[in-house]
Amino acid sequence: MAQILDGIRIRAEIEAELRPRIERLLAGRRSPGLAVILVGNNPASEIYVRNKVKTCQTLGIYSEKLTPPASISTEELIEIVTALNRRPEIDGILVQLPLPPRVDARQVLLAVDPDKDVDGLHPLNLGRLLTGRPGPRPCTPAGVMELLRRYRIPVLGRHAVVVGRSDMVGKPMALLLLAEHATVTMCHSKTPNLAEVCRGADILVAAMGRPAMLTAAYIREGATVIDVGTNRISSREEAAAVFRNDPVKLAEFDRKGSLLVGDVHPVDVAERAGAYTPVPGGVGPLTIAALMQNTVEAAERRLGVCSA
Ligand code: NAP
């Protein structure tokens, strides 16, 4: 039986460790402060931001949500970011991605003060990651590393295959695994013989945004499989095919009108992997936990408070 790597349990552990640190900050000066910028009305982004703000509230982190319209220009958004850079009580600034196509996301991310870049996506912080210097790490891959560490999954000397090479997930994931001495292969849409490459993985990370694409043929027996993908299926036929007519899943589909599925085939992974993250309940909760860690760390650094 494959072990399920429970992201909700690990999130609870991380949050329990953050609480005394937040209390110490509050007792000394003030609570950490996070500003989240949500541009326009992307329904998925609205849910992500709501969950981030809710988590801040439960942990005692001050949070502020800014919601400029989708018609905002790059320059106007940069002005909002610059104003947040100047505010002393704001330790972290998160620009929820994706931004509308008319906004130059790279320019906006570049405008965030690197010391307040709790998403770890400023080029300076990505450079720190590349060169092994301390700094905030991108939240989703950082959450995955926490999960591997806390489940004591060996990384050193293992072959890790990362499918997907985005700046936000795939590339930093590969660098973090490399920093922990994995032998890393990065794959993308132009990789030939993808299934064969994936079958060579002790640790397989899927981050493509392709529902249930990595089937049994991609998974080595006993591998650790990390599924970053979050895809919503809203066709009943597709849900029936992916979940092989599982009546429980189909009943869930009928109740909700859609189902979440990762980039890894949910039935095959349970049969072949040694350990795997479920969708939902795997990587998703860890992304927010890592954001909270980055925010608390930014506040500690800015207020000169030691985390120990
Ligand atoms: P992205 O920017 O769209 O990048 C997708 C990557 O996958 C690209 O590098 C692309 O290759 C590669 N790819 C696409 N189709 C492929 C195929 N058929 N074979 C091999 N590689 C393929 O996506 P992202 O932002 O990294 O997100 C990836 C997934 O993770 C999405 O489902 C997203 O919703 C999810 N996600 C989840 C969380 C979470 O907290 N759980 C956080 C972030 C993202 P090319 O570069 O060659 O185009």
Short mmCIF file of N, CA and C and ligand atoms in Angstrom, two decimals, residues 48 139-141 163-171 187-191 194 206-211 213-214 218 227-231 261-263 279 282-288, ligand 1:
data_model
loop_
_atom_site.label_atom_id
_atom_site.label_comp_id
_atom_site.label_asym_id
_atom_site.label_seq_id
_atom_site.Cartn_x
_atom_site.Cartn_y
_atom_site.Cartn_z
N TYR A 48 -7.83 31.27 -3.89
CA TYR A 48 -6.48 31.20 -3.29
C TYR A 48 -6.27 32.35 -2.31
N CYS A 139 6.98 29.59 -2.76
CA CYS A 139 6.21 28.89 -1.73
C CYS A 139 5.89 27.43 -2.07
N THR A 140 5.46 27.15 -3.29
CA THR A 140 5.03 25.77 -3.60
C THR A 140 6.22 24.79 -3.51
N PRO A 141 7.34 25.08 -4.18
CA PRO A 141 8.48 24.15 -4.03
C PRO A 141 9.00 24.11 -2.59
N VAL A 163 8.79 17.54 -13.82
CA VAL A 163 8.13 17.78 -15.11
C VAL A 163 7.42 19.12 -15.04
N GLY A 164 7.86 20.07 -15.86
CA GLY A 164 7.37 21.46 -15.80
C GLY A 164 8.55 22.35 -15.43
N ARG A 165 8.66 23.49 -16.12
CA ARG A 165 9.82 24.37 -15.90
C ARG A 165 9.40 25.82 -15.72
N SER A 166 8.27 26.05 -15.04
CA SER A 166 7.86 27.44 -14.82
C SER A 166 8.79 28.09 -13.80
N ASP A 167 8.84 29.44 -13.83
CA ASP A 167 9.66 30.17 -12.87
C ASP A 167 9.12 29.99 -11.45
N MET A 168 7.79 29.77 -11.36
CA MET A 168 7.15 29.72 -10.05
C MET A 168 7.27 28.34 -9.40
N VAL A 169 7.23 27.28 -10.20
CA VAL A 169 7.21 25.93 -9.62
C VAL A 169 8.39 25.07 -10.10
N GLY A 170 8.41 24.73 -11.38
CA GLY A 170 9.36 23.72 -11.87
C GLY A 170 10.82 24.08 -11.64
N LYS A 171 11.21 25.29 -12.07
CA LYS A 171 12.64 25.64 -11.95
C LYS A 171 13.09 25.72 -10.49
N CYS A 187 12.18 18.27 -17.02
CA CYS A 187 11.48 17.93 -18.27
C CYS A 187 10.43 19.01 -18.58
N HIS A 188 10.02 19.04 -19.82
CA HIS A 188 9.05 20.04 -20.27
C HIS A 188 8.34 19.50 -21.50
N SER A 189 7.61 20.38 -22.18
CA SER A 189 6.76 19.89 -23.27
C SER A 189 7.56 19.39 -24.47
N LYS A 190 8.83 19.70 -24.54
CA LYS A 190 9.64 19.26 -25.69
C LYS A 190 10.52 18.05 -25.33
N THR A 191 10.36 17.51 -24.15
CA THR A 191 11.20 16.38 -23.73
C THR A 191 10.75 15.11 -24.46
N LEU A 194 9.24 11.03 -22.59
CA LEU A 194 8.98 11.52 -21.22
C LEU A 194 8.68 10.37 -20.26
N ALA A 206 5.36 16.38 -10.51
CA ALA A 206 4.56 16.73 -11.68
C ALA A 206 4.01 18.14 -11.52
N ALA A 207 4.35 19.04 -12.45
CA ALA A 207 3.88 20.43 -12.39
C ALA A 207 3.68 20.94 -13.80
N MET A 208 2.71 20.35 -14.49
CA MET A 208 2.47 20.73 -15.88
C MET A 208 1.12 21.41 -16.10
N GLY A 209 0.15 21.13 -15.22
CA GLY A 209 -1.21 21.61 -15.47
C GLY A 209 -1.90 20.79 -16.54
N ARG A 210 -1.65 19.47 -16.54
CA ARG A 210 -2.28 18.54 -17.51
C ARG A 210 -2.97 17.44 -16.72
N PRO A 211 -4.32 17.46 -16.68
CA PRO A 211 -5.05 16.54 -15.80
C PRO A 211 -4.68 15.07 -15.99
N MET A 213 -2.20 13.31 -16.40
CA MET A 213 -1.36 12.90 -17.56
C MET A 213 -0.36 11.79 -17.21
N LEU A 214 0.23 11.87 -16.03
CA LEU A 214 1.27 10.88 -15.70
C LEU A 214 0.60 9.59 -15.18
N TYR A 218 4.50 6.13 -16.44
CA TYR A 218 5.46 7.19 -16.07
C TYR A 218 6.01 6.98 -14.65
N ASP A 227 2.57 15.55 -6.59
CA ASP A 227 1.67 16.07 -7.62
C ASP A 227 1.31 17.52 -7.31
N VAL A 228 1.93 18.43 -8.04
CA VAL A 228 1.65 19.86 -7.82
C VAL A 228 0.40 20.29 -8.58
N GLY A 229 0.07 19.57 -9.60
CA GLY A 229 -1.03 19.97 -10.50
C GLY A 229 -2.36 20.13 -9.78
N THR A 230 -3.10 21.14 -10.17
CA THR A 230 -4.45 21.36 -9.66
C THR A 230 -5.33 21.66 -10.86
N ASN A 231 -6.11 20.70 -11.28
CA ASN A 231 -6.96 20.89 -12.46
C ASN A 231 -8.39 20.55 -12.09
N VAL A 261 -8.40 17.31 -9.93
CA VAL A 261 -7.48 16.21 -10.22
C VAL A 261 -6.10 16.82 -10.44
N GLY A 262 -5.08 16.07 -10.08
CA GLY A 262 -3.71 16.54 -10.25
C GLY A 262 -3.19 16.27 -11.66
N ASP A 263 -1.88 16.35 -11.81
CA ASP A 263 -1.25 16.03 -13.10
C ASP A 263 -0.88 14.55 -13.17
N VAL A 279 -4.47 14.75 -4.40
CA VAL A 279 -5.07 16.02 -4.85
C VAL A 279 -6.58 15.88 -4.68
N GLY A 282 -2.71 17.53 -0.71
CA GLY A 282 -1.27 17.25 -0.73
C GLY A 282 -0.47 18.54 -0.73
N VAL A 283 -0.09 18.97 -1.93
CA VAL A 283 0.80 20.14 -2.05
C VAL A 283 0.06 21.46 -1.75
N GLY A 284 -1.22 21.54 -2.12
CA GLY A 284 -1.97 22.79 -1.97
C GLY A 284 -1.84 23.41 -0.58
N PRO A 285 -2.15 22.68 0.50
CA PRO A 285 -2.07 23.27 1.84
C PRO A 285 -0.66 23.74 2.19
N LEU A 286 0.36 23.09 1.60
CA LEU A 286 1.74 23.43 1.94
C LEU A 286 2.17 24.76 1.34
N THR A 287 1.56 25.11 0.20
CA THR A 287 1.92 26.38 -0.44
C THR A 287 1.58 27.54 0.50
N ILE A 288 0.39 27.49 1.10
CA ILE A 288 -0.01 28.58 2.01
C ILE A 288 0.85 28.54 3.28
P1 NAP B 1 2.86 26.70 -16.25
O1 NAP B 1 3.52 27.99 -15.98
O2 NAP B 1 1.74 26.62 -17.23
O3 NAP B 1 3.99 25.65 -16.71
C1 NAP B 1 3.68 24.38 -17.12
C2 NAP B 1 4.94 23.64 -17.45
O4 NAP B 1 4.57 22.30 -17.80
C3 NAP B 1 5.71 24.22 -18.64
O5 NAP B 1 7.07 24.23 -18.34
C4 NAP B 1 5.38 23.26 -19.78
O6 NAP B 1 6.45 23.06 -20.70
C5 NAP B 1 5.17 21.96 -19.04
N1 NAP B 1 4.26 21.10 -19.79
C6 NAP B 1 3.03 21.39 -20.27
N2 NAP B 1 2.52 20.34 -20.95
C7 NAP B 1 3.46 19.38 -20.89
C8 NAP B 1 3.52 18.06 -21.41
N3 NAP B 1 2.52 17.54 -22.14
N4 NAP B 1 4.63 17.34 -21.19
C9 NAP B 1 5.64 17.85 -20.46
N5 NAP B 1 5.64 19.09 -19.93
C10 NAP B 1 4.56 19.85 -20.16
O7 NAP B 1 2.29 26.03 -14.92
P2 NAP B 1 2.71 26.26 -13.36
O8 NAP B 1 2.31 27.62 -12.91
O9 NAP B 1 4.09 25.80 -13.12
O10 NAP B 1 1.69 25.24 -12.69
C11 NAP B 1 1.71 23.86 -12.99
C12 NAP B 1 0.55 23.17 -12.30
O11 NAP B 1 0.69 23.33 -10.89
C13 NAP B 1 -0.84 23.76 -12.62
O12 NAP B 1 -1.79 22.71 -12.59
C14 NAP B 1 -1.09 24.71 -11.47
O13 NAP B 1 -2.49 24.91 -11.24
C15 NAP B 1 -0.47 23.94 -10.35
N6 NAP B 1 -0.06 24.75 -9.19
C16 NAP B 1 -0.45 24.30 -7.98
C17 NAP B 1 -0.04 24.96 -6.85
C18 NAP B 1 -0.45 24.43 -5.52
O14 NAP B 1 -0.33 25.12 -4.53
N7 NAP B 1 -0.90 23.17 -5.46
C19 NAP B 1 0.74 26.11 -6.95
C20 NAP B 1 1.15 26.54 -8.21
C21 NAP B 1 0.75 25.83 -9.34
P3 NAP B 1 7.02 24.22 -21.67
O15 NAP B 1 7.84 25.11 -20.79
O16 NAP B 1 7.81 23.49 -22.65
O17 NAP B 1 5.81 24.92 -22.22
#
